[in-house]
mmCIF file of C-alpha atoms in Angstrom:
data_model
loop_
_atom_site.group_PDB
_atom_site.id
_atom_site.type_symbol
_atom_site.label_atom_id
_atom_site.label_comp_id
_atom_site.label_asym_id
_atom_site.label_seq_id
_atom_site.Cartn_x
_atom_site.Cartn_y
_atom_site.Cartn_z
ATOM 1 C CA UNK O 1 -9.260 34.628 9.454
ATOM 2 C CA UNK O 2 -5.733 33.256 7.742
ATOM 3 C CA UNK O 3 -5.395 31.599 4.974
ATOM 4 C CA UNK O 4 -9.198 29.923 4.206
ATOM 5 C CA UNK O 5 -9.428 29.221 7.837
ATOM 6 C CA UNK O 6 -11.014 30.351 11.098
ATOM 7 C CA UNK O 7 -9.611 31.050 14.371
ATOM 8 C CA UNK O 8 -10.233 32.347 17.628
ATOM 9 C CA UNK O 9 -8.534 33.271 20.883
ATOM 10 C CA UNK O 10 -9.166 31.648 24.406
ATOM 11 C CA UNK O 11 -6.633 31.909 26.706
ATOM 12 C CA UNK O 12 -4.133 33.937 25.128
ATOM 13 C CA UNK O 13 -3.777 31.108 22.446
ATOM 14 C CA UNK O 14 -5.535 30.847 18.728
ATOM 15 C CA UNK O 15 -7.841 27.687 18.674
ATOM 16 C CA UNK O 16 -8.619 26.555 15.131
ATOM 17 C CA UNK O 17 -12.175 26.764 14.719
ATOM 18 C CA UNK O 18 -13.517 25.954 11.292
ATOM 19 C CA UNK O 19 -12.507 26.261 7.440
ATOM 20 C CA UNK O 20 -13.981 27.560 4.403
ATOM 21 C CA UNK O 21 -13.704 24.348 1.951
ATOM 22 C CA UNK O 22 -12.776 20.524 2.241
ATOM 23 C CA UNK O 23 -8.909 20.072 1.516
ATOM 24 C CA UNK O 24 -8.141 17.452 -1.017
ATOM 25 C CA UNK O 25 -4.616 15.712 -1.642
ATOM 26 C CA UNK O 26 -4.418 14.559 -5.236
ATOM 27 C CA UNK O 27 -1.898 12.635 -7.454
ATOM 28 C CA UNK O 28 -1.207 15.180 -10.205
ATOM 29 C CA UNK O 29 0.052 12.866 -12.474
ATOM 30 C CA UNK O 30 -3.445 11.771 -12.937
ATOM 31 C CA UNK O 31 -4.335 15.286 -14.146
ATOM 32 C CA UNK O 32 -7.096 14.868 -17.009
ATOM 33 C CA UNK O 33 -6.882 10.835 -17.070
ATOM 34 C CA UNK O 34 -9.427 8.689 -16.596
ATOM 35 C CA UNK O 35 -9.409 7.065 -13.520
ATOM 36 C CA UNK O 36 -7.373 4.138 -12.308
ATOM 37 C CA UNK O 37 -8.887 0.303 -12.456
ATOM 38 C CA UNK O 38 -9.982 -0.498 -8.874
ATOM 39 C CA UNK O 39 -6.797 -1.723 -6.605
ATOM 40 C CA UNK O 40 -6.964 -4.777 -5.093
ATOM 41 C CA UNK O 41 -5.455 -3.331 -1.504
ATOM 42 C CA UNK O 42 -4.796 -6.616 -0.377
ATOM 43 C CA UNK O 43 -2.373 -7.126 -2.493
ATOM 44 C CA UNK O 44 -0.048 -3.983 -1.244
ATOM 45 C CA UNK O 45 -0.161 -5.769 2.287
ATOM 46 C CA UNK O 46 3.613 -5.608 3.673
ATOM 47 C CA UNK O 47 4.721 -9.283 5.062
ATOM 48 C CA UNK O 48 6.411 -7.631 7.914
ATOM 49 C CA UNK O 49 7.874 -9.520 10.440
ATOM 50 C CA UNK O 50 7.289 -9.356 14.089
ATOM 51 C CA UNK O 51 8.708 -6.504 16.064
ATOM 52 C CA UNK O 52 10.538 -5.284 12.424
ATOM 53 C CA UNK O 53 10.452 -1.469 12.295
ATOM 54 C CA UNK O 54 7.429 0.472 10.683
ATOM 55 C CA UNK O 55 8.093 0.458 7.095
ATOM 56 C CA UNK O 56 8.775 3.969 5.056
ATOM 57 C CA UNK O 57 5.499 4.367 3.333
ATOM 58 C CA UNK O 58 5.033 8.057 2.900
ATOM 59 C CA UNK O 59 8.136 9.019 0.963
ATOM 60 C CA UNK O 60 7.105 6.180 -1.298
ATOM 61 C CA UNK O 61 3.456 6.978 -1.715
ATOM 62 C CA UNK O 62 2.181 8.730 -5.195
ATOM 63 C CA UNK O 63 3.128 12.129 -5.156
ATOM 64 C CA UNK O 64 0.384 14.617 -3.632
ATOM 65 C CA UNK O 65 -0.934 18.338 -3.923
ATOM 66 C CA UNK O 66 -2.697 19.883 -1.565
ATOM 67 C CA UNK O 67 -5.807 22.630 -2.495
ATOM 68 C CA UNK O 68 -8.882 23.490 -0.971
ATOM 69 C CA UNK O 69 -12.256 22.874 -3.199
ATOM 70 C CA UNK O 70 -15.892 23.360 -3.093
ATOM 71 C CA UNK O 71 -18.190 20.902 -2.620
ATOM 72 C CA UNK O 72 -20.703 20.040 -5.057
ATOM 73 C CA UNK O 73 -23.695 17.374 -4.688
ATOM 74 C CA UNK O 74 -22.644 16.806 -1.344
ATOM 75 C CA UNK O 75 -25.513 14.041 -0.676
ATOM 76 C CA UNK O 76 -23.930 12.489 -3.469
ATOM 77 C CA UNK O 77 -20.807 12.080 -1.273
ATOM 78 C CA UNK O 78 -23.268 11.066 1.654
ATOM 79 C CA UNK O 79 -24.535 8.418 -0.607
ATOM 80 C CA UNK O 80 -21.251 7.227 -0.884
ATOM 81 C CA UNK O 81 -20.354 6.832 2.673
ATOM 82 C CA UNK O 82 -23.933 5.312 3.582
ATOM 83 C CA UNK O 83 -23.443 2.556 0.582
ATOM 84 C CA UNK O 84 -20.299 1.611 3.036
ATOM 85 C CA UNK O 85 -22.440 1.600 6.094
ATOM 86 C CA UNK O 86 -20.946 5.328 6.925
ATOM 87 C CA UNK O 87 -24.382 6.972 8.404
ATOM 88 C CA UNK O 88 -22.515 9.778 10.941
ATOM 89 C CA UNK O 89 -20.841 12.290 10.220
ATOM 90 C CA UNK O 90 -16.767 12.224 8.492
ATOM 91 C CA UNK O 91 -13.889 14.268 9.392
ATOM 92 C CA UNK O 92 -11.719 12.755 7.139
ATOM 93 C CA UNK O 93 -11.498 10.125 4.127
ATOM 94 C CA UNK O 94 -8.353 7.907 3.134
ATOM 95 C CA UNK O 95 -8.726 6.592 -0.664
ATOM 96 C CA UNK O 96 -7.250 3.102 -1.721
ATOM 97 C CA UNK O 97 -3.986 3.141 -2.679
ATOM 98 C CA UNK O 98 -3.066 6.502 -0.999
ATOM 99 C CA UNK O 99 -0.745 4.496 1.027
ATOM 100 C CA UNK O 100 1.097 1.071 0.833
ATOM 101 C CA UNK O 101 -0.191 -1.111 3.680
ATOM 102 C CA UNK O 102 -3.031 1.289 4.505
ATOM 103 C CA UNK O 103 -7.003 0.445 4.057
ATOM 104 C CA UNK O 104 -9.998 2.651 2.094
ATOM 105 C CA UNK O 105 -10.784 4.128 5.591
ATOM 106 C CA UNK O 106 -12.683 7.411 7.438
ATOM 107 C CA UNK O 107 -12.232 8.973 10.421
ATOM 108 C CA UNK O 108 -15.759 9.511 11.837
ATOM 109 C CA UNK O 109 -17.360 12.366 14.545
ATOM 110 C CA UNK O 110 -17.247 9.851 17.219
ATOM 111 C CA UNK O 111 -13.449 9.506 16.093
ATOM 112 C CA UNK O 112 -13.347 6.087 14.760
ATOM 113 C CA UNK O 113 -11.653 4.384 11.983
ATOM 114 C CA UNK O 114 -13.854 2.731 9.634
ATOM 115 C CA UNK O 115 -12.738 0.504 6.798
ATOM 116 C CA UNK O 116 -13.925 0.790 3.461
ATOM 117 C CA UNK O 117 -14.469 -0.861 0.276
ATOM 118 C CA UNK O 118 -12.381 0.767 -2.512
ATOM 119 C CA UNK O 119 -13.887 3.074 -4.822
ATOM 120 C CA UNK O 120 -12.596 6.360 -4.183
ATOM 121 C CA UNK O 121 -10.737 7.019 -6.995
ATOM 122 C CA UNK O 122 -14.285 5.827 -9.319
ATOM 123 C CA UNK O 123 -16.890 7.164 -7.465
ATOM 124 C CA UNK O 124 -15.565 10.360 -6.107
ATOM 125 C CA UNK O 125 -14.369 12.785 -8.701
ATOM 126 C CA UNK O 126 -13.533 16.503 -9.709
ATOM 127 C CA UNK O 127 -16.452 18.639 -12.213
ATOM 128 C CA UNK O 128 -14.988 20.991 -14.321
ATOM 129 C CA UNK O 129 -11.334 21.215 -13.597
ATOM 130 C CA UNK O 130 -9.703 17.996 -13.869
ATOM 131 C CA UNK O 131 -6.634 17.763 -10.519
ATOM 132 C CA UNK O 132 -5.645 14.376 -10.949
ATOM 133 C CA UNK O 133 -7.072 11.176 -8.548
ATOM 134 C CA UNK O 134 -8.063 12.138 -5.308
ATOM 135 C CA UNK O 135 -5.867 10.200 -2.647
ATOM 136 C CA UNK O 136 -7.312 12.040 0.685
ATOM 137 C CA UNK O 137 -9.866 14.601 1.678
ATOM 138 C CA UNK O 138 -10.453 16.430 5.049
ATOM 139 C CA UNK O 139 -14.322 17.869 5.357
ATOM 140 C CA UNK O 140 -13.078 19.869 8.435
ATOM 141 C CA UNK O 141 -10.414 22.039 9.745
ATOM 142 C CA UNK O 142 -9.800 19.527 13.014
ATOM 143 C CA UNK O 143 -10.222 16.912 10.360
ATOM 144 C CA UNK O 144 -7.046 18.059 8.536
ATOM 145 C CA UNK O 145 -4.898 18.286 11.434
ATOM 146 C CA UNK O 146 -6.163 14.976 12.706
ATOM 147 C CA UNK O 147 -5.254 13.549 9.770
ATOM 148 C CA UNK O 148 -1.700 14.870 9.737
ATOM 149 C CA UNK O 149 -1.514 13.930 13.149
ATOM 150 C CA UNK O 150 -2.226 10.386 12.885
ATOM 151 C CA UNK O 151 -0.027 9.327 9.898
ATOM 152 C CA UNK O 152 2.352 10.970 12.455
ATOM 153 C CA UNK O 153 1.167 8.523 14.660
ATOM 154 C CA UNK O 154 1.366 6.067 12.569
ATOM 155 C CA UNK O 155 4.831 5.748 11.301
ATOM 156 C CA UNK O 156 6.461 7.902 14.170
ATOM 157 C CA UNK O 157 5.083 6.313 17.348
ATOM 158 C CA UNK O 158 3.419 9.591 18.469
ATOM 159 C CA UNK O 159 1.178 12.613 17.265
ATOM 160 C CA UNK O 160 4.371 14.260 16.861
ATOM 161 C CA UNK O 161 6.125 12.309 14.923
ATOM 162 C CA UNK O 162 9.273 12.255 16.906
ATOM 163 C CA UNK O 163 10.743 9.057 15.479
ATOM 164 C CA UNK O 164 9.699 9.378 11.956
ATOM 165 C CA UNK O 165 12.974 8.530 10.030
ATOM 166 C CA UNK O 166 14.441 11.600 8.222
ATOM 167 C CA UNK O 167 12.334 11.410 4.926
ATOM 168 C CA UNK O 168 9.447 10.278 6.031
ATOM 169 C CA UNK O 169 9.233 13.853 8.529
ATOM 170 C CA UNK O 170 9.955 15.605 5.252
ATOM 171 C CA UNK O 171 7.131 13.852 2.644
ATOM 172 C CA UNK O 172 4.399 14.635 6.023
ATOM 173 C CA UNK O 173 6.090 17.901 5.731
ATOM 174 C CA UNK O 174 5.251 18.445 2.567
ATOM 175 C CA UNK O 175 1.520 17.081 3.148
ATOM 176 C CA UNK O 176 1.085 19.794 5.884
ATOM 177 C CA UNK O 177 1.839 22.399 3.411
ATOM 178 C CA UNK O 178 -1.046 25.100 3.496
ATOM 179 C CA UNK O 179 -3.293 24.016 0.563
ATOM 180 C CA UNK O 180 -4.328 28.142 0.224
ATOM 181 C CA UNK O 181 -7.707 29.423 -0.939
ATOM 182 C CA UNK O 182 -9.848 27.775 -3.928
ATOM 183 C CA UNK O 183 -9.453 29.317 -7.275
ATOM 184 C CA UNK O 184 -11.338 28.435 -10.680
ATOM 185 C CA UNK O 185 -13.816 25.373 -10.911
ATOM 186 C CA UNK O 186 -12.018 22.748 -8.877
ATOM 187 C CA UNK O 187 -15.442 21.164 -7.958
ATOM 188 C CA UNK O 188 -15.409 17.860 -5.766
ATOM 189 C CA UNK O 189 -18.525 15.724 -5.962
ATOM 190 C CA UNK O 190 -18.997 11.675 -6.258
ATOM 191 C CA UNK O 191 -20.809 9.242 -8.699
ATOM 192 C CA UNK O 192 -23.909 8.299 -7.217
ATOM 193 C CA UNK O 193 -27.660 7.715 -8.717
ATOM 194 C CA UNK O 194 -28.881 7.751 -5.566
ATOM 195 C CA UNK O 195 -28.570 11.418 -4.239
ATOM 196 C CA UNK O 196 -30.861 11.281 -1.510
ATOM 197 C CA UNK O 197 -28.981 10.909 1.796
ATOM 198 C CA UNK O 198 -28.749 13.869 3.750
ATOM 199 C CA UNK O 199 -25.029 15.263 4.480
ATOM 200 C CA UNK O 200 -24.494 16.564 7.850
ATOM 201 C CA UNK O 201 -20.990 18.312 8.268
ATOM 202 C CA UNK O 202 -19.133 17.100 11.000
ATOM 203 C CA UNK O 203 -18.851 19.232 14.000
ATOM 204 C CA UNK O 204 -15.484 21.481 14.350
ATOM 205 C CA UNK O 205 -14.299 19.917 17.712
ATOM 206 C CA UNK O 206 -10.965 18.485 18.732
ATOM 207 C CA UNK O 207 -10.805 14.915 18.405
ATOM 208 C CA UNK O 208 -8.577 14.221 21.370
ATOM 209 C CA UNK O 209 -6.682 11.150 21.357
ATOM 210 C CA UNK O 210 -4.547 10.035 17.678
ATOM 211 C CA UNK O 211 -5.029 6.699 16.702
ATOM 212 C CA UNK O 212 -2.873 4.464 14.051
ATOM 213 C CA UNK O 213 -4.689 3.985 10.989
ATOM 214 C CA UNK O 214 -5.917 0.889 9.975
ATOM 215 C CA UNK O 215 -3.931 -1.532 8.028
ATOM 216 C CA UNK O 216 -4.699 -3.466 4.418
ATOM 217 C CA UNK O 217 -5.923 -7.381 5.687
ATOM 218 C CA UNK O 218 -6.269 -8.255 8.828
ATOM 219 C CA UNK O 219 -3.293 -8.804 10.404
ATOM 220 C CA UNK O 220 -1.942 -5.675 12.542
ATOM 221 C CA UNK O 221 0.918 -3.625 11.349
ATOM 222 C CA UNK O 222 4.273 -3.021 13.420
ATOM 223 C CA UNK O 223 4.181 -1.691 16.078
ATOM 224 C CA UNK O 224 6.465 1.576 16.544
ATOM 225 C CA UNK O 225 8.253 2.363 19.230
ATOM 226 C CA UNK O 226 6.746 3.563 22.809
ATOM 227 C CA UNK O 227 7.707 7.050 22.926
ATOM 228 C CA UNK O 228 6.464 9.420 25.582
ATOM 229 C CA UNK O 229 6.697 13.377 24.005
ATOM 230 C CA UNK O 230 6.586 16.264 25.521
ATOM 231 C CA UNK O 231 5.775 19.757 24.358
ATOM 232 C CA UNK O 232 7.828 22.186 26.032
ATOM 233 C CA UNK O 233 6.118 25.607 26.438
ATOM 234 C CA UNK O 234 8.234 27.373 29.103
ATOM 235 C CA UNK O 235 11.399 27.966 30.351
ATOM 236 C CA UNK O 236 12.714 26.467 33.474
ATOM 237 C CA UNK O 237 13.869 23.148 34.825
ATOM 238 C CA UNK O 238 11.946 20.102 34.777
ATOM 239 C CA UNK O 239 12.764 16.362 35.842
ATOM 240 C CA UNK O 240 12.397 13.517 32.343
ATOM 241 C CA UNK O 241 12.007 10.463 34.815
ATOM 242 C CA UNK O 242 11.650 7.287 32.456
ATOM 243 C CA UNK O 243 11.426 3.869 33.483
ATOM 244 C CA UNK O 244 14.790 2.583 34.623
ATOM 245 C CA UNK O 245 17.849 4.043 36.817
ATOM 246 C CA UNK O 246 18.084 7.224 35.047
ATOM 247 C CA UNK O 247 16.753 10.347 35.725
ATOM 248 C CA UNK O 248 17.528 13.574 34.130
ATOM 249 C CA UNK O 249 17.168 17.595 34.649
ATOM 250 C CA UNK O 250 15.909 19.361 31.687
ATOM 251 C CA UNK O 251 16.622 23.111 31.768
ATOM 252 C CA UNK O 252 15.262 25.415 28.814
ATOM 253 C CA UNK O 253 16.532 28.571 27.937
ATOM 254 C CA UNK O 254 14.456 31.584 26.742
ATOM 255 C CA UNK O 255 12.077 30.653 23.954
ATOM 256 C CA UNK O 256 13.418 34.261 22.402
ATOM 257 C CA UNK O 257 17.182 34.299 22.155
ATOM 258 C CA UNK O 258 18.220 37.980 20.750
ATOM 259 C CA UNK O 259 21.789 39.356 20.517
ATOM 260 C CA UNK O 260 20.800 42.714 21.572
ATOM 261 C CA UNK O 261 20.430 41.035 24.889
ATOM 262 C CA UNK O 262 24.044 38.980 24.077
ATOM 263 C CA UNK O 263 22.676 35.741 23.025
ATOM 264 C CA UNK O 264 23.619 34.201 20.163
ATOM 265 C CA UNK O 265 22.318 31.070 18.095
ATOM 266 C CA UNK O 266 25.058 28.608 19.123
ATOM 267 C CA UNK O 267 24.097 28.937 22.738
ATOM 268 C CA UNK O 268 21.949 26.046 24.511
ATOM 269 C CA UNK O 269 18.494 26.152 24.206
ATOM 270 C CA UNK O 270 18.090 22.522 25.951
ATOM 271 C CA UNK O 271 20.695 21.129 28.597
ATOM 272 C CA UNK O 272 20.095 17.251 29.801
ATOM 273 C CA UNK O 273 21.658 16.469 33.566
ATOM 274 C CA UNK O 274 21.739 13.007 34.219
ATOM 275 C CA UNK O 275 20.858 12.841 37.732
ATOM 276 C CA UNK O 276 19.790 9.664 38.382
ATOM 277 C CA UNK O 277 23.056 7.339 38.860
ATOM 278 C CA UNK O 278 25.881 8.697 40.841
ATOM 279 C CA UNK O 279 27.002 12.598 40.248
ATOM 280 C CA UNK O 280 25.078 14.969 38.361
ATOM 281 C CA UNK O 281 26.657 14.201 34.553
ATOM 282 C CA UNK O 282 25.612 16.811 31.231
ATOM 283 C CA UNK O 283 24.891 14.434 28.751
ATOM 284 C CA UNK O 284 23.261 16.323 25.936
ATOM 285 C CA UNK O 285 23.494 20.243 25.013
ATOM 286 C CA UNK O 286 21.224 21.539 22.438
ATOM 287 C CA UNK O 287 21.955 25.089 20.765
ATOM 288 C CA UNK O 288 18.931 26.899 19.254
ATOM 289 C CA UNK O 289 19.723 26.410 15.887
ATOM 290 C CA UNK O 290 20.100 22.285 15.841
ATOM 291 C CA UNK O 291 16.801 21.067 14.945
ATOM 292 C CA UNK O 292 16.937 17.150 16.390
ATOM 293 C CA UNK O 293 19.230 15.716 19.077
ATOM 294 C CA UNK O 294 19.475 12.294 20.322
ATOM 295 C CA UNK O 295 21.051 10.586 23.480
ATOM 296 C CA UNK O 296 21.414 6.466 23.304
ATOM 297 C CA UNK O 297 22.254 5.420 26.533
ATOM 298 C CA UNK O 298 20.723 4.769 28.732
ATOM 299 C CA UNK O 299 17.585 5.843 27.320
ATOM 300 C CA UNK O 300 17.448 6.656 24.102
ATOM 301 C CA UNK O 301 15.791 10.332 23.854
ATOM 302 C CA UNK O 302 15.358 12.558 21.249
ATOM 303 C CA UNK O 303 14.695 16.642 20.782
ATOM 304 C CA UNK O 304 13.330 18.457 18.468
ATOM 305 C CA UNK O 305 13.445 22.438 18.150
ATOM 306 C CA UNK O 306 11.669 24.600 15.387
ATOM 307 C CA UNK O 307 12.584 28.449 15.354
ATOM 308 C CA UNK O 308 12.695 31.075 12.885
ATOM 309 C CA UNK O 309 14.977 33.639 12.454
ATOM 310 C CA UNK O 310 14.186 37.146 13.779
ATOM 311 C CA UNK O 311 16.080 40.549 12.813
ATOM 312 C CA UNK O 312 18.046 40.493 16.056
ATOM 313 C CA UNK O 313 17.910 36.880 16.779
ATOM 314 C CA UNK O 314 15.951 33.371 16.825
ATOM 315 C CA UNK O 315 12.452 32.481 18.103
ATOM 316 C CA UNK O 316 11.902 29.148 19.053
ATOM 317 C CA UNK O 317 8.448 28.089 17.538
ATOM 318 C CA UNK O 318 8.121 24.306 18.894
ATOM 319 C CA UNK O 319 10.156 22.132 21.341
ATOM 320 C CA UNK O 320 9.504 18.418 21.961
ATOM 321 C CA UNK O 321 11.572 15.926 23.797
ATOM 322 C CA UNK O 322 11.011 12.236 23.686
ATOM 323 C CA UNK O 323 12.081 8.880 24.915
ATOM 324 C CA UNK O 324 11.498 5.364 24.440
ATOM 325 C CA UNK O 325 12.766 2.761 27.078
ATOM 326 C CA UNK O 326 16.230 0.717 26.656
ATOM 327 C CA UNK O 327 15.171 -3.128 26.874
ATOM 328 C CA UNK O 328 18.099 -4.770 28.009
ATOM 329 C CA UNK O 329 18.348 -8.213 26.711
ATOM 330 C CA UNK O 330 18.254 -10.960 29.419
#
């Protein structure tokens, strides 16, 4: 158990199992006001034009704390869902106006989006302790991380969140940050006369595939671009292969790089070969302490390394790579 939350090893790997309390992001400037008039959401809907780049919604989104809570009257918050024609179970809930351009919408156990009528920030509400208006709420564990994972998806054309621009990476950053254990009365309940629908907790499973969330109106939002990610999880050589001429060898260094053993941080973690068009050419070297690299041409690709720092060295946490086709013009 770490930090509110439940996990278990299979396979030589911890598997997030279950949590002790719904996490709620909140606008703290709302602290102890009475709620906000009901948005009209289709009035925030972005005139984007076609193929224009996702727009940078989360930087500009009402500031958000995270905390864990307990639930109070939760068939009141069942009521709530089943006035919207919400009758299964809910990983995850999206209020109006938590995002520019995004919809009232829940993230179901069969792992569907469902839009809703606004009335979030009316209807469901804080007893005792006043945080501030409640923007978004994850009822499970796999619910949180599939919500993280699909404004990822979202605005960085990939559960990872490879090609989230700069600030956008750091606002979801500071989303993911662990909301810690409840304290006080922080009590989460909704507004509802009728209390008798039954709430069933949504089952702690993996919801597999990330989806993009669903947009204010009707019209679809842009699309981003059409990365492929990989994790990288061992060392070794492997072949990227995208779509086109080029074809590159990836080699990856020791996850572990410590100077006892004479490595130091400047040295490559990643190495990129292109292999693909005439002699074997290095075209991208990534030390383990640079956090992103890109490559342009001819395929644009992009890697990201986490590590922390170790007494005698650096640990590589996380390694992606990415890469999104070059359309040539004709």
């Amino acid at each position: 158990r770490c930090g509110g939350e439940t996990w278990t090893v299979e396979g030589g790997r911890y598997t997030l199992i279950g949590h002790d309390a719904p996490v709620v992001w909140v606008d703290p400037r709302s602290a102890g006001k009475a709620p906000s008039a009901p948005a009209n959401p289709a009035s925030k809907a972005p005139a984007a034009a076609p193929g224009a780049a996702p727009p940078s919604v989360l930087l500009a989104a009402p500031p958000a704390s995270v905390t864990r809570v307990r639930l109070v009257h939760p068939e009141r918050i069942a009521s709530f869902l089943a006035s919207r024609g919400i009758t299964e179970p809910v990983h995850y809930l999206i209020c109006e106006g938590a995002f520019d351009g995004l919809a009232a919408q829940v993230r179901t156990t069969s792992g569907k989006l469902v839009k809703l009528t606004p009335g979030c920030l009316h209807e469901i509400m804080f007893e005792g302790q006043k945080l501030g208006e409640i923007r978004m709420i994850a009822f499970t564990a796999m619910g949180r991380a599939a919500l993280l994972e699909d404004l990822a998806s979202t605005w960085g054309g990939s559960p990872e969140g490879l090609w989230m621009g700069a600030t956008d990476a750091e606002a979801l950053k500071e989303l993911a940050i662990e909301p810690g254990v409840p304290r006080g009365a922080s009590l989460l309940t909704a507004f509802q006369v009728d209390g008798r629908t039954p709430w069933v907790p949504a089952p702690e499973v993996a919801l597999g595939e990330r989806v993009r969330l669903l947009p204010v109106g009707l019209s679809p939002p842009p699309q981003p671009p059409p990365a492929v990610v990989r994790t990288l999880t061992e060392s070794g050589d492997q072949v990227i292969d995208p779509p086109g001429c080029a074809k590159y060898l990836l080699t990856i260094g020791p996850f572990t790089c410590r100077m006892s053993a004479g490595c130091v941080q400047s040295q490559d973690f990643l190495r990129l070969i292109e292999v693909g068009c005439g002699e074997p050419t290095p075209v991208l070297a990534v030390p383990y302490n640079q956090e992103t690299a890109d490559l342009e041409s001819p395929t644009q690709i992009r890697t990201r390394v986490q590590f922390r720092s170790l007494p005698d060295g650096i640990e590589v946490t996380r390694a992606d790579i990415g890469w999104i086709p070059v359309v040539e013009s004709p």
